[in-house]
Coordinates of C-alpha atoms in Angstrom, one line a residue:
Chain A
X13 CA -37.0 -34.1 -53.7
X14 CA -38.4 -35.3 -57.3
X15 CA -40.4 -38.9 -57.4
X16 CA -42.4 -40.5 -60.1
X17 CA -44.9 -42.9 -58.8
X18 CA -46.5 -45.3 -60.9
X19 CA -49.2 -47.0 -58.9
X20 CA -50.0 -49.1 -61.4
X21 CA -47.4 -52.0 -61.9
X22 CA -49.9 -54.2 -64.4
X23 CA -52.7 -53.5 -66.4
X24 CA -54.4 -55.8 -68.9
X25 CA -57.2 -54.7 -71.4
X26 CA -59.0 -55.5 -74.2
X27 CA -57.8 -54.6 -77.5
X28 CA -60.2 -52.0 -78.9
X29 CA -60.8 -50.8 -75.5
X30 CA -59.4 -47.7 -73.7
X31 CA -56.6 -46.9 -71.6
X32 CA -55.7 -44.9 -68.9
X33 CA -52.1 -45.2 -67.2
X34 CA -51.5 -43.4 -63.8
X35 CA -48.7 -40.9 -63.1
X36 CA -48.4 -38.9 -59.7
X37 CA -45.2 -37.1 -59.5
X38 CA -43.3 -34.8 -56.5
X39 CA -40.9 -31.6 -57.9
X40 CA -40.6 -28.2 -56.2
X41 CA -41.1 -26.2 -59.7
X42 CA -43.3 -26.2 -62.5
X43 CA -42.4 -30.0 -64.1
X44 CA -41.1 -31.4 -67.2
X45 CA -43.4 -34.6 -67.2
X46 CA -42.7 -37.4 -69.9
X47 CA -43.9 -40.8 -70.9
X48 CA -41.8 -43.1 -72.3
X49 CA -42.5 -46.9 -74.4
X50 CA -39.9 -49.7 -73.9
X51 CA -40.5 -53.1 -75.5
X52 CA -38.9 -56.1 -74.3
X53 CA -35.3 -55.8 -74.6
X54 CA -35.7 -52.3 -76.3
X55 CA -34.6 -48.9 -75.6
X56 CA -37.1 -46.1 -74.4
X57 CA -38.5 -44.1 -77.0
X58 CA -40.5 -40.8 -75.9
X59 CA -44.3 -40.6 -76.5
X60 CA -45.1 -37.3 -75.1
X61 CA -43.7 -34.4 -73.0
X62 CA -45.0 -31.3 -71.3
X63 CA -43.4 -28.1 -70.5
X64 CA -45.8 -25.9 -70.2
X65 CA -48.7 -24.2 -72.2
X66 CA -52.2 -26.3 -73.2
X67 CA -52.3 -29.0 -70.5
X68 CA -53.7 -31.8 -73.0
X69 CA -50.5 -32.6 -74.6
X70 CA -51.0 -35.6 -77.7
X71 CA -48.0 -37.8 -79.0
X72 CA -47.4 -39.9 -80.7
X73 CA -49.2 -43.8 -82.0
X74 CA -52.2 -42.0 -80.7
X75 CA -51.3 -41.5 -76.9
X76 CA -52.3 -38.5 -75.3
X77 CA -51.7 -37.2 -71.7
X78 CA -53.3 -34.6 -69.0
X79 CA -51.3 -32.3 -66.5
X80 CA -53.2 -31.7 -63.6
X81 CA -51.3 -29.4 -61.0
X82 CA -54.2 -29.6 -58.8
X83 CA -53.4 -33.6 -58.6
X84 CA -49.8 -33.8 -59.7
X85 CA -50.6 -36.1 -61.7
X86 CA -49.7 -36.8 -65.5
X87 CA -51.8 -39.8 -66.4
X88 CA -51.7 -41.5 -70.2
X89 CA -54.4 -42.3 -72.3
X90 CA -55.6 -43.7 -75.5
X91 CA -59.0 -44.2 -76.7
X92 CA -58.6 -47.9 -78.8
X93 CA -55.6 -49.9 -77.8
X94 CA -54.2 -52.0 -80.0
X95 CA -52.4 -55.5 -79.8
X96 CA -49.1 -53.8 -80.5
X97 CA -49.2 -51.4 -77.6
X98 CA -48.5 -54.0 -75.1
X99 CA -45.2 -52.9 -73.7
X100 CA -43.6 -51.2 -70.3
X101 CA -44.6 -47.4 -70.2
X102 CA -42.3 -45.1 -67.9
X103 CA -43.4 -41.4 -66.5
X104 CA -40.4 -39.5 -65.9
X105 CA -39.7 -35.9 -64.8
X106 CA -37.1 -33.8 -65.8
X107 CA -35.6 -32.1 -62.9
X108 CA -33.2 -29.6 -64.4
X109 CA -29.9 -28.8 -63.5
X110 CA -27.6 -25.5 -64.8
X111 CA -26.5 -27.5 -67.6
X112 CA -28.9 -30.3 -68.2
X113 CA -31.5 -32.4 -67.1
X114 CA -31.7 -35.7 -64.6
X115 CA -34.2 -37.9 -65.6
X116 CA -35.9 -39.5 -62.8
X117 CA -38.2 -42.9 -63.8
X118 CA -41.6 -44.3 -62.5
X119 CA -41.4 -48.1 -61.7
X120 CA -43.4 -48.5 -64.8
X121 CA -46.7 -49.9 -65.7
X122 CA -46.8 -53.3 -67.8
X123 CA -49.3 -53.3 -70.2
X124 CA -50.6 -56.6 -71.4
X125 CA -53.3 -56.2 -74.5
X126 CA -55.7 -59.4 -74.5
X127 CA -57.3 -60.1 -77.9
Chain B
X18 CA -30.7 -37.2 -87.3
X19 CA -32.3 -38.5 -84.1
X20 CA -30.8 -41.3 -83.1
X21 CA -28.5 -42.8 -80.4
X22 CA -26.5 -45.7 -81.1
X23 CA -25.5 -48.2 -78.9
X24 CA -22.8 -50.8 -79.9
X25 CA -22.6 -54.2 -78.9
X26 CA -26.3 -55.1 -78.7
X27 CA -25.5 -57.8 -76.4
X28 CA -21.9 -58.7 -74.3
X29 CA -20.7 -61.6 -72.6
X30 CA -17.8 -61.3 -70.6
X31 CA -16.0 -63.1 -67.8
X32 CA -15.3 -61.5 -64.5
X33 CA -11.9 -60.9 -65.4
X34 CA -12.7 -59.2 -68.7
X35 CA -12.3 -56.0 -69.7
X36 CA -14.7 -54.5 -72.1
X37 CA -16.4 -51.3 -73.1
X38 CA -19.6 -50.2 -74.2
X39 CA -20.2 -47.3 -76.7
X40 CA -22.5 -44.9 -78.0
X41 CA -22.5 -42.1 -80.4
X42 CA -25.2 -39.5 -81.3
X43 CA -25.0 -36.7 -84.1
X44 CA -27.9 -34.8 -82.9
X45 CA -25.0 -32.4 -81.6
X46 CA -26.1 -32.8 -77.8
X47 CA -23.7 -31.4 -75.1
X48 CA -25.7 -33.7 -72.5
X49 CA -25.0 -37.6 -72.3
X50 CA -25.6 -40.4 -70.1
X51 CA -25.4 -43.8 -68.9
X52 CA -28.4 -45.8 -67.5
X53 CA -28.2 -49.2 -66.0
X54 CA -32.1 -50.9 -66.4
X55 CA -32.5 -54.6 -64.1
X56 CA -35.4 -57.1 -65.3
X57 CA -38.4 -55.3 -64.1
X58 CA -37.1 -51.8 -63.0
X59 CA -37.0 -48.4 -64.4
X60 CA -33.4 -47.1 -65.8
X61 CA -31.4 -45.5 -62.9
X62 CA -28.9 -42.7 -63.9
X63 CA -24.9 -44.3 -63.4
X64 CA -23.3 -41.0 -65.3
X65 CA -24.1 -37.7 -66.5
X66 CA -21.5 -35.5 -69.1
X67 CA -22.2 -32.3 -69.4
X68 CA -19.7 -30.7 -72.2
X69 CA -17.4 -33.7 -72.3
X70 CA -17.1 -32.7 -68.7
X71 CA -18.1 -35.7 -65.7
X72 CA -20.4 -34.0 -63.6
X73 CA -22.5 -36.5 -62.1
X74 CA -21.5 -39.8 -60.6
X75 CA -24.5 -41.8 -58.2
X76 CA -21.9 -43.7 -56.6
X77 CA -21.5 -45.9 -59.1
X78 CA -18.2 -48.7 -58.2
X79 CA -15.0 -48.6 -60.0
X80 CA -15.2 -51.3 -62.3
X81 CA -17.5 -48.7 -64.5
X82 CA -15.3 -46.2 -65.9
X83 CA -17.1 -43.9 -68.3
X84 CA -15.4 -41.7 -70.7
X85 CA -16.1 -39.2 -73.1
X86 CA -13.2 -38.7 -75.5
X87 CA -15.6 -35.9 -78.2
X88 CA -19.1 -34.4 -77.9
X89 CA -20.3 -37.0 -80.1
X90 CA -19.0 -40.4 -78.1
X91 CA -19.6 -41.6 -75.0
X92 CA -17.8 -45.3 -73.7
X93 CA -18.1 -47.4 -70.7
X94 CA -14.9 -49.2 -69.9
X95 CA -16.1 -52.2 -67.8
X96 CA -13.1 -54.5 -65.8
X97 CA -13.9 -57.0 -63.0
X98 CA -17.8 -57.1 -63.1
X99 CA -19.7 -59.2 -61.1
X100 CA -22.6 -61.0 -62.0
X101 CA -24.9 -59.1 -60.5
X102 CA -23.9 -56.4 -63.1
X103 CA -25.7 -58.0 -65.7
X104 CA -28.3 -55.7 -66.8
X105 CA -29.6 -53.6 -69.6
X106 CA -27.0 -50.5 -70.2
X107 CA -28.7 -48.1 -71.7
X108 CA -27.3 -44.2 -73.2
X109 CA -29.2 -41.2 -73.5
X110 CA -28.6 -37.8 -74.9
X111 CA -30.2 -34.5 -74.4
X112 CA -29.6 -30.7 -75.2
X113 CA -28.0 -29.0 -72.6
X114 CA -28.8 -25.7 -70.7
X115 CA -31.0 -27.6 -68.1
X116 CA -34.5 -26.4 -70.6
X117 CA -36.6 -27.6 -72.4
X118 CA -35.7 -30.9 -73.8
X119 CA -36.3 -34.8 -73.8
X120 CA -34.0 -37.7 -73.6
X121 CA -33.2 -39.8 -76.4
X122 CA -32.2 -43.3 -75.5
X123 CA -30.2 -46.2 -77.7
X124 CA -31.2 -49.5 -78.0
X125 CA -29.3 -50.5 -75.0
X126 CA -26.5 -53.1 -74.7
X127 CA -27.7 -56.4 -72.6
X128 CA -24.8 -57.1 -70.6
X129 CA -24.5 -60.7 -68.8
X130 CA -21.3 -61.4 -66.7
X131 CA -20.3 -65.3 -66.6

């Protein structure tokens, strides 16, 4: 069966400083892995994906993220966070289906940004 | 075009209402769905259309009727909520064929049943 787990639930860092958000994830076949941004009272809007190919994958404000096989893992990272980036990140996978793809969500990390 | 729009932003409504939710995308997706996101959780699936077509239901109660009367249109009819409904709804879309492609989500409707 497909999981995300987030271990993460809240992070707080420095603005300026750098970030790393934790992924682990459980799917039979090769993964679709994505990271998603929601602000308070938003919708999600996509940072990054993998399919497949080069395993450093960069998106977008800056984000980047990692597949590791070895780890399962899909972690998030940026090297200067900034005051805006505090928000609720979500790792998904894409398990696929025939005709389309179920989306299965981490628990989410909170970010908070101090000044 | 890629945007999914999500209309009402936010709903009241009674326990005896009846109301719906929409969303429409032009981004000529075959794949839609309906998310329901608590305070503090991640989105869980309610609803997948594949092709107009229902094909996935996670056991979601009655009082959530989706519908998807074109390829570009997806409603929730809601009747008889409870307040525990009361959450963020949220609509995706995606290509189909089960490859290589992302979810784009709307803004979401906040829902709170009185």
């Amino acid at each position: 069966a497909q999981s995300v787990t987030q271990p993460d639930i809240h992070i707080t860092v420095s603005e300026g400083a750098s970030l790393e958000l934790r992924c682990n994830y459980s799917y039979g076949a090769t993964p679709y892995l994505f990271w998603y941004v929601q602000s308070p009272g938003q919708g999600l809007q996509l940072l990054l994906k993998y399919f497949s190919g080069d395993t450093l994958v960069q998106g977008i404000k800056g984000f980047e993220a990692e597949f590791k096989r070895s780890q399962s893992s899909f972690n998030l990272r940026k090297p200067s966070v900034h005051w805006s980036d505090a928000a609720e990140y979500f790792c998904a996978v894409g398990a696929r289906d025939q005709v389309f793809n179920k989306f299965y969500f981490g628990s989410g990390t909170k970010l908070n940004v101090k000044p | 075009d890629t945007e999914v729009t999500q209309t009402p932003k936010h709903l009241v409504m009674g326990m005896t209402n009846k109301k719906s939710l929409k969303c429409e995308q032009h981004m000529g997706h075959r794949a839609m769905y309906w998310y329901k996101q608590k305070a503090k959780k991640p989105p869980e699936l309610m609803f997948v259309y594949s092709y107009e077509k229902l094909s996935i239901n996670e056991s979601v109660p009655s009082r959530f009727s989706p519908e998807c009367p074109n390829s570009s249109l997806l409603n929730l009819h809601l009747h008889a909520l409870q307040p525990e409904d009361s959450a963020l709804y949220l609509c995706a879309s995606s290509q189909e064929g089960g490859g290589k492609t992302e979810a784009f989500f709307g803004q979401g409707t906040r829902l709170t049943v009185v």
